[in-house]
Amino acid sequence: LDKLISLHPKLPVGYLEKGGLLLFKNEIEKAKQEFEKILEFDNENPEALIDIGICFHNQNSFERAIEFYDRVLQKNSENVQAIYYKGRANVGLELYDEAIELFDKLITIDPSNIVAINAKGFLFSSLKKLEGAKKFFRQALRIDENSIDALDGLSNIYFELKEFKKAIDCIDKAISINRNLPGLWNNKAWYFFNNNKPDEALKLVQTALDLNSELDSTLDTHAYIEYKLENYDESLKIITKAIGKNSKDPIYWYHKGLIQLKRTKIDDALRCFEESLELNPNYSLALNAKADALARKNKYDEAINTLKIAIRINPSLAEAHENLSKALNYQAHSNSNFWDFWKERDLRHLAWQ
């Protein structure tokens, strides 16, 4: 590719292919630089603009990503790639109605657009609207019975519904179609571990890492398994590596904070939660965990205020309601040992949601 670029420095394909390869390796900044080189001689190249947007998207800079998708849509309002990725960015910003509107626009343009149909399925799944999600994935499979995304999405629905065998059947079919996708092995590992099969799960995670050792989401799953097995030092090492690959994901910082709580490294945990909240101030789980860390440092008023913010953002977060109620009760009784409540908090069931 470097030779191609040197021979044809104004041919976009060389930069696009090289950038795509770097993006696959999760070298996002280097990939972005390749795509930006195209704009130096073709300022409105739609493929380059979309790919730069994807780079920002992968760094969870969703608003910045949308800026590049919009530049494409200003020239061509029906560019299906720009519409699709803008929809995904809106999901990242939790602008779900806007995302659905964009996915519906794609389906209006092409009723058999399986990518848009699957995107709606994944969105409904993330919102726990499982029956609606199932409908979209099945619709996609009627169009293409070998749609890996639909099979993957449907497997997750069955997993959420506690139908383990159906979940494994779907993910196995997806793997049989393409055994080289680490995300599929990663998801299967997740299913096995949550079905109390940790040894099989670790083998599956290793298969995913053998396919792509740089995939931060797989490292996160590996860290989760070690965390649940109470191997906190190993879990910390792995999640730190994931953050090294992608430091812009607030979930990874949240997970690292949970691990540090288990290691009783309270100051380190608090810093991790603050990093997470700097990336996503509305991350209610991180706020709830931050309150735990604050309470362990005897900063009870701050803990209570933090819990109130978490509840305002996410009124359905039962854990935060429970913590706030108990915290206010302990605060009201000055002779009570407030620490006894907090030291028993077990946030493991909230991890990796």
Tab-separated table of C-alpha atoms in Angstrom:
chain	number	residue	atom	x	y	z
A	1	LEU	CA	0.000	0.000	0.000
A	2	ASP	CA	2.859	2.393	0.743
A	3	LYS	CA	4.280	1.654	-2.696
A	4	LEU	CA	0.883	2.290	-4.283
A	5	ILE	CA	0.617	5.612	-2.436
A	6	SER	CA	4.127	6.652	-3.464
A	7	LEU	CA	3.355	5.886	-7.125
A	8	HIS	CA	-0.105	7.504	-7.033
A	9	PRO	CA	-0.123	10.078	-4.224
A	10	LYS	CA	-3.476	11.512	-5.332
A	11	LEU	CA	-5.276	8.182	-5.651
A	12	PRO	CA	-7.641	7.834	-2.649
A	13	VAL	CA	-7.779	4.035	-2.701
A	14	GLY	CA	-4.281	3.576	-1.251
A	15	TYR	CA	-5.006	5.786	1.748
A	16	LEU	CA	-8.455	4.247	2.217
A	17	GLU	CA	-7.105	0.696	2.227
A	18	LYS	CA	-4.185	1.537	4.504
A	19	GLY	CA	-6.435	3.468	6.873
A	20	GLY	CA	-8.921	0.604	6.922
A	21	LEU	CA	-6.165	-1.840	7.824
A	22	LEU	CA	-4.953	0.406	10.641
A	23	LEU	CA	-8.522	0.789	11.855
A	24	PHE	CA	-8.881	-2.997	11.989
A	25	LYS	CA	-5.724	-3.097	14.108
A	26	ASN	CA	-7.360	-0.489	16.369
A	27	GLU	CA	-4.652	2.077	15.581
A	28	ILE	CA	-7.287	4.757	15.313
A	29	GLU	CA	-5.134	7.898	15.244
A	30	LYS	CA	-2.868	6.473	12.541
A	31	ALA	CA	-5.912	5.447	10.515
A	32	LYS	CA	-7.379	8.928	10.847
A	33	GLN	CA	-4.144	10.461	9.553
A	34	GLU	CA	-4.349	8.344	6.389
A	35	PHE	CA	-7.926	9.397	5.703
A	36	GLU	CA	-7.069	13.044	6.367
A	37	LYS	CA	-4.361	12.905	3.690
A	38	ILE	CA	-7.100	12.396	1.093
A	39	LEU	CA	-8.787	15.640	2.150
A	40	GLU	CA	-5.582	17.510	1.322
A	41	PHE	CA	-6.276	16.960	-2.401
A	42	ASP	CA	-9.998	16.101	-2.328
A	43	ASN	CA	-11.595	18.091	0.488
A	44	GLU	CA	-15.090	16.605	0.102
A	45	ASN	CA	-14.236	12.964	-0.595
A	46	PRO	CA	-17.251	11.165	0.930
A	47	GLU	CA	-15.429	7.926	1.732
A	48	ALA	CA	-12.650	9.748	3.566
A	49	LEU	CA	-15.121	11.912	5.495
A	50	ILE	CA	-17.148	8.879	6.561
A	51	ASP	CA	-14.035	6.963	7.587
A	52	ILE	CA	-12.788	9.896	9.676
A	53	GLY	CA	-16.223	9.967	11.275
A	54	ILE	CA	-15.911	6.266	12.068
A	55	CYS	CA	-12.549	6.931	13.735
A	56	PHE	CA	-14.120	9.543	16.001
A	57	HIS	CA	-17.057	7.184	16.586
A	58	ASN	CA	-14.687	4.443	17.741
A	59	GLN	CA	-13.235	6.937	20.212
A	60	ASN	CA	-16.769	7.687	21.469
A	61	SER	CA	-16.535	11.238	20.097
A	62	PHE	CA	-20.000	10.925	18.602
A	63	GLU	CA	-20.718	14.617	18.070
A	64	ARG	CA	-17.422	15.036	16.240
A	65	ALA	CA	-18.233	11.991	14.112
A	66	ILE	CA	-21.599	13.492	13.139
A	67	GLU	CA	-19.852	16.630	11.878
A	68	PHE	CA	-18.125	14.526	9.211
A	69	TYR	CA	-21.228	12.517	8.326
A	70	ASP	CA	-23.154	15.786	7.917
A	71	ARG	CA	-20.551	17.111	5.486
A	72	VAL	CA	-21.314	14.120	3.275
A	73	LEU	CA	-25.074	14.489	3.671
A	74	GLN	CA	-24.936	18.173	2.730
A	75	LYS	CA	-23.704	17.059	-0.700
A	76	ASN	CA	-25.855	13.929	-0.948
A	77	SER	CA	-28.757	13.610	1.484
A	78	GLU	CA	-29.294	9.971	0.505
A	79	ASN	CA	-25.772	8.672	1.059
A	80	VAL	CA	-26.701	5.429	2.815
A	81	GLN	CA	-23.382	5.017	4.622
A	82	ALA	CA	-23.487	8.508	6.091
A	83	ILE	CA	-27.125	8.050	7.161
A	84	TYR	CA	-26.353	4.703	8.772
A	85	TYR	CA	-23.293	5.851	10.694
A	86	LYS	CA	-25.008	9.056	11.776
A	87	GLY	CA	-27.790	6.856	13.147
A	88	ARG	CA	-25.267	4.805	15.083
A	89	ALA	CA	-23.644	7.977	16.435
A	90	ASN	CA	-27.047	9.156	17.630
A	91	VAL	CA	-27.411	5.856	19.470
A	92	GLY	CA	-24.082	6.611	21.162
A	93	LEU	CA	-25.471	9.996	22.205
A	94	GLU	CA	-28.651	8.252	23.446
A	95	LEU	CA	-30.699	10.202	20.872
A	96	TYR	CA	-32.769	7.139	20.124
A	97	ASP	CA	-35.685	8.790	18.313
A	98	GLU	CA	-33.294	10.531	15.934
A	99	ALA	CA	-31.469	7.238	15.348
A	100	ILE	CA	-34.690	5.368	14.560
A	101	GLU	CA	-35.694	8.146	12.161
A	102	LEU	CA	-32.415	7.735	10.269
A	103	PHE	CA	-32.650	3.939	10.151
A	104	ASP	CA	-36.262	4.247	8.936
A	105	LYS	CA	-35.061	6.612	6.214
A	106	LEU	CA	-32.668	3.922	5.002
A	107	ILE	CA	-35.478	1.362	4.971
A	108	THR	CA	-37.663	3.800	2.998
A	109	ILE	CA	-34.894	4.172	0.431
A	110	ASP	CA	-34.496	0.378	0.280
A	111	PRO	CA	-37.024	-1.825	2.167
A	112	SER	CA	-34.580	-4.730	1.997
A	113	ASN	CA	-31.740	-2.773	3.615
A	114	ILE	CA	-30.683	-5.463	6.039
A	115	VAL	CA	-28.061	-3.265	7.694
A	116	ALA	CA	-30.703	-0.725	8.753
A	117	ILE	CA	-33.112	-3.452	9.882
A	118	ASN	CA	-30.404	-5.046	12.032
A	119	ALA	CA	-29.451	-1.625	13.393
A	120	LYS	CA	-33.014	-1.152	14.631
A	121	GLY	CA	-32.835	-4.615	16.173
A	122	PHE	CA	-29.657	-3.783	18.072
A	123	LEU	CA	-31.121	-0.461	19.203
A	124	PHE	CA	-34.299	-2.086	20.512
A	125	SER	CA	-32.160	-4.745	22.190
A	126	SER	CA	-30.056	-2.125	23.995
A	127	LEU	CA	-33.289	-0.510	25.210
A	128	LYS	CA	-34.426	-3.931	26.520
A	129	LYS	CA	-37.345	-3.959	24.066
A	130	LEU	CA	-36.607	-7.599	23.402
A	131	GLU	CA	-39.725	-8.594	21.492
A	132	GLY	CA	-39.344	-5.638	19.131
A	133	ALA	CA	-35.673	-6.457	18.632
A	134	LYS	CA	-36.515	-10.095	17.929
A	135	LYS	CA	-38.997	-8.988	15.259
A	136	PHE	CA	-36.354	-6.940	13.420
A	137	PHE	CA	-33.713	-9.670	13.534
A	138	ARG	CA	-36.193	-12.215	12.215
A	139	GLN	CA	-37.168	-9.768	9.471
A	140	ALA	CA	-33.499	-9.500	8.516
A	141	LEU	CA	-33.155	-13.302	8.450
A	142	ARG	CA	-36.131	-13.579	6.095
A	143	ILE	CA	-34.170	-11.387	3.693
A	144	ASP	CA	-30.893	-13.250	4.245
A	145	GLU	CA	-30.907	-16.392	6.363
A	146	ASN	CA	-27.114	-16.131	6.701
A	147	SER	CA	-27.032	-12.585	8.057
A	148	ILE	CA	-24.329	-12.805	10.713
A	149	ASP	CA	-25.458	-9.584	12.412
A	150	ALA	CA	-29.032	-10.851	12.676
A	151	LEU	CA	-27.922	-14.211	14.041
A	152	ASP	CA	-25.604	-12.508	16.511
A	153	GLY	CA	-28.325	-10.098	17.602
A	154	LEU	CA	-30.935	-12.827	17.929
A	155	SER	CA	-28.541	-14.943	19.985
A	156	ASN	CA	-28.237	-12.066	22.450
A	157	ILE	CA	-32.026	-11.770	22.685
A	158	TYR	CA	-32.308	-15.443	23.564
A	159	PHE	CA	-29.519	-15.022	26.098
A	160	GLU	CA	-31.392	-12.134	27.738
A	161	LEU	CA	-34.518	-14.310	27.802
A	162	LYS	CA	-32.508	-17.077	29.554
A	163	GLU	CA	-32.922	-19.410	26.566
A	164	PHE	CA	-29.313	-20.536	26.565
A	165	LYS	CA	-29.582	-23.353	24.002
A	166	LYS	CA	-31.244	-21.091	21.414
A	167	ALA	CA	-28.601	-18.418	22.058
A	168	ILE	CA	-25.793	-20.913	21.448
A	169	ASP	CA	-27.519	-22.329	18.351
A	170	CYS	CA	-27.717	-18.846	16.802
A	171	ILE	CA	-24.158	-17.839	17.632
A	172	ASP	CA	-22.855	-21.221	16.420
A	173	LYS	CA	-24.606	-20.755	13.080
A	174	ALA	CA	-23.036	-17.299	12.754
A	175	ILE	CA	-19.603	-18.761	13.556
A	176	SER	CA	-20.118	-21.542	10.992
A	177	ILE	CA	-20.650	-18.857	8.338
A	178	ASN	CA	-17.483	-16.961	9.295
A	179	ARG	CA	-15.127	-18.377	11.908
A	180	ASN	CA	-12.760	-15.412	11.654
A	181	LEU	CA	-14.857	-12.804	13.455
A	182	PRO	CA	-13.515	-12.388	17.005
A	183	GLY	CA	-16.678	-10.635	18.169
A	184	LEU	CA	-18.700	-13.820	17.688
A	185	TRP	CA	-16.301	-15.883	19.801
A	186	ASN	CA	-16.291	-13.082	22.364
A	187	ASN	CA	-20.084	-13.155	22.631
A	188	LYS	CA	-20.142	-16.930	22.892
A	189	ALA	CA	-17.622	-16.679	25.736
A	190	TRP	CA	-19.935	-14.254	27.488
A	191	TYR	CA	-22.856	-16.699	27.188
A	192	PHE	CA	-20.849	-19.640	28.501
A	193	PHE	CA	-19.457	-17.747	31.458
A	194	ASN	CA	-22.880	-16.518	32.480
A	195	ASN	CA	-24.080	-20.116	32.246
A	196	ASN	CA	-21.472	-21.083	34.882
A	197	LYS	CA	-18.954	-22.527	32.444
A	198	PRO	CA	-15.838	-20.406	33.113
A	199	ASP	CA	-13.286	-22.844	31.673
A	200	GLU	CA	-15.073	-23.001	28.309
A	201	ALA	CA	-15.499	-19.213	28.386
A	202	LEU	CA	-11.768	-18.616	28.855
A	203	LYS	CA	-10.984	-20.890	25.892
A	204	LEU	CA	-13.456	-18.986	23.720
A	205	VAL	CA	-11.995	-15.634	24.754
A	206	GLN	CA	-8.551	-16.921	23.833
A	207	THR	CA	-9.858	-17.931	20.397
A	208	ALA	CA	-11.151	-14.376	19.930
A	209	LEU	CA	-7.799	-12.920	21.017
A	210	ASP	CA	-5.926	-15.282	18.687
A	211	LEU	CA	-7.928	-13.781	15.828
A	212	ASN	CA	-7.291	-10.208	16.958
A	213	SER	CA	-5.248	-9.609	20.083
A	214	GLU	CA	-5.800	-5.847	19.784
A	215	LEU	CA	-9.597	-5.936	20.138
A	216	ASP	CA	-10.363	-3.939	23.262
A	217	SER	CA	-13.912	-5.306	23.634
A	218	THR	CA	-12.549	-8.860	23.875
A	219	LEU	CA	-9.967	-7.735	26.419
A	220	ASP	CA	-12.833	-6.230	28.387
A	221	THR	CA	-14.691	-9.557	28.363
A	222	HIS	CA	-11.520	-11.341	29.473
A	223	ALA	CA	-11.119	-8.831	32.295
A	224	TYR	CA	-14.734	-9.430	33.297
A	225	ILE	CA	-14.238	-13.190	33.550
A	226	GLU	CA	-11.131	-12.783	35.695
A	227	TYR	CA	-12.977	-10.212	37.816
A	228	LYS	CA	-15.884	-12.587	38.449
A	229	LEU	CA	-13.393	-15.331	39.315
A	230	GLU	CA	-11.957	-12.868	41.867
A	231	ASN	CA	-8.614	-12.739	40.078
A	232	TYR	CA	-8.504	-8.978	40.575
A	233	ASP	CA	-4.820	-8.387	39.820
A	234	GLU	CA	-5.076	-10.276	36.520
A	235	SER	CA	-8.324	-8.502	35.707
A	236	LEU	CA	-6.671	-5.146	36.375
A	237	LYS	CA	-3.781	-5.984	34.046
A	238	ILE	CA	-6.163	-6.915	31.239
A	239	ILE	CA	-8.529	-3.947	31.568
A	240	THR	CA	-5.512	-1.623	31.668
A	241	LYS	CA	-4.430	-3.106	28.346
A	242	ALA	CA	-7.929	-2.513	26.945
A	243	ILE	CA	-7.746	1.128	28.036
A	244	GLY	CA	-4.346	1.360	26.370
A	245	LYS	CA	-6.055	0.351	23.125
A	246	ASN	CA	-9.040	2.660	23.633
A	247	SER	CA	-8.857	5.216	26.411
A	248	LYS	CA	-11.998	7.007	25.224
A	249	ASP	CA	-14.493	4.376	26.316
A	250	PRO	CA	-16.097	5.363	29.644
A	251	ILE	CA	-17.193	1.771	30.281
A	252	TYR	CA	-13.599	0.546	30.495
A	253	TRP	CA	-12.713	3.191	33.077
A	254	TYR	CA	-15.827	2.267	35.038
A	255	HIS	CA	-14.821	-1.381	34.990
A	256	LYS	CA	-11.296	-0.544	36.095
A	257	GLY	CA	-12.769	1.416	38.976
A	258	LEU	CA	-14.850	-1.584	40.054
A	259	ILE	CA	-11.739	-3.745	40.049
A	260	GLN	CA	-9.847	-1.196	42.124
A	261	LEU	CA	-12.707	-1.154	44.637
A	262	LYS	CA	-12.290	-4.897	45.042
A	263	ARG	CA	-8.554	-4.362	45.541
A	264	THR	CA	-9.452	-1.710	48.180
A	265	LYS	CA	-7.528	0.882	46.158
A	266	ILE	CA	-10.177	3.501	46.846
A	267	ASP	CA	-8.308	6.565	45.551
A	268	ASP	CA	-7.443	4.729	42.328
A	269	ALA	CA	-11.051	3.604	41.959
A	270	LEU	CA	-12.302	7.148	42.426
A	271	ARG	CA	-9.919	8.444	39.756
A	272	CYS	CA	-11.192	5.777	37.357
A	273	PHE	CA	-14.826	6.709	37.943
A	274	GLU	CA	-13.975	10.368	37.424
A	275	GLU	CA	-12.234	9.506	34.139
A	276	SER	CA	-15.347	7.612	33.098
A	277	LEU	CA	-17.625	10.522	33.980
A	278	GLU	CA	-15.408	13.010	32.197
A	279	LEU	CA	-16.046	10.997	29.030
A	280	ASN	CA	-19.756	10.532	29.785
A	281	PRO	CA	-21.135	12.792	32.549
A	282	ASN	CA	-24.499	10.991	32.352
A	283	TYR	CA	-23.124	7.518	33.076
A	284	SER	CA	-25.388	6.599	35.981
A	285	LEU	CA	-23.605	3.336	36.858
A	286	ALA	CA	-20.306	5.193	37.192
A	287	LEU	CA	-21.990	7.816	39.389
A	288	ASN	CA	-23.417	5.079	41.599
A	289	ALA	CA	-20.001	3.428	41.933
A	290	LYS	CA	-18.335	6.788	42.552
A	291	ALA	CA	-20.718	7.283	45.489
A	292	ASP	CA	-19.451	3.978	46.905
A	293	ALA	CA	-15.860	5.156	46.650
A	294	LEU	CA	-16.692	8.515	48.238
A	295	ALA	CA	-18.465	6.844	51.138
A	296	ARG	CA	-15.473	4.592	51.754
A	297	LYS	CA	-13.443	7.805	52.118
A	298	ASN	CA	-16.034	9.065	54.665
A	299	LYS	CA	-17.233	11.741	52.233
A	300	TYR	CA	-20.865	10.968	52.941
A	301	ASP	CA	-22.412	14.255	51.793
A	302	GLU	CA	-20.652	13.990	48.436
A	303	ALA	CA	-21.733	10.373	48.149
A	304	ILE	CA	-25.375	11.298	48.758
A	305	ASN	CA	-25.260	14.169	46.247
A	306	THR	CA	-23.665	11.883	43.666
A	307	LEU	CA	-26.419	9.298	44.158
A	308	LYS	CA	-29.058	11.995	43.678
A	309	ILE	CA	-27.476	12.939	40.355
A	310	ALA	CA	-27.414	9.277	39.277
A	311	ILE	CA	-31.108	8.913	40.083
A	312	ARG	CA	-32.005	12.129	38.280
A	313	ILE	CA	-30.235	10.831	35.171
A	314	ASN	CA	-31.521	7.267	35.452
A	315	PRO	CA	-34.640	7.045	37.659
A	316	SER	CA	-34.892	3.294	37.028
A	317	LEU	CA	-31.483	2.508	38.578
A	318	ALA	CA	-32.740	0.542	41.570
A	319	GLU	CA	-29.267	0.161	43.110
A	320	ALA	CA	-28.874	3.930	43.393
A	321	HIS	CA	-32.292	4.300	45.039
A	322	GLU	CA	-31.407	1.574	47.540
A	323	ASN	CA	-28.023	3.117	48.289
A	324	LEU	CA	-29.475	6.612	48.717
A	325	SER	CA	-32.217	5.422	51.053
A	326	LYS	CA	-29.764	3.564	53.265
A	327	ALA	CA	-27.213	6.359	53.123
A	328	LEU	CA	-29.758	8.965	54.255
A	329	ASN	CA	-30.895	6.642	57.034
A	330	TYR	CA	-27.346	6.096	58.279
A	331	GLN	CA	-26.579	9.784	58.015
A	332	ALA	CA	-29.634	10.579	60.142
A	333	HIS	CA	-28.392	8.328	62.934
A	334	SER	CA	-25.020	9.682	63.873
A	335	ASN	CA	-24.314	6.765	66.194
A	336	SER	CA	-24.655	4.250	63.371
A	337	ASN	CA	-21.572	2.929	61.689
A	338	PHE	CA	-22.064	4.263	58.186
A	339	TRP	CA	-19.047	2.297	56.985
A	340	ASP	CA	-20.719	-1.036	57.788
A	341	PHE	CA	-23.225	-0.441	55.020
A	342	TRP	CA	-20.752	0.670	52.390
A	343	LYS	CA	-18.066	-1.897	53.024
A	344	GLU	CA	-20.572	-4.670	52.267
A	345	ARG	CA	-21.624	-3.210	48.933
A	346	ASP	CA	-21.098	-5.710	46.140
A	347	LEU	CA	-21.282	-4.029	42.758
A	348	ARG	CA	-20.274	-7.107	40.824
A	349	HIS	CA	-23.776	-7.685	39.522
A	350	LEU	CA	-23.742	-4.213	37.983
A	351	ALA	CA	-20.424	-4.736	36.228
A	352	TRP	CA	-20.106	-5.106	32.472
A	353	GLN	CA	-23.788	-4.244	31.822
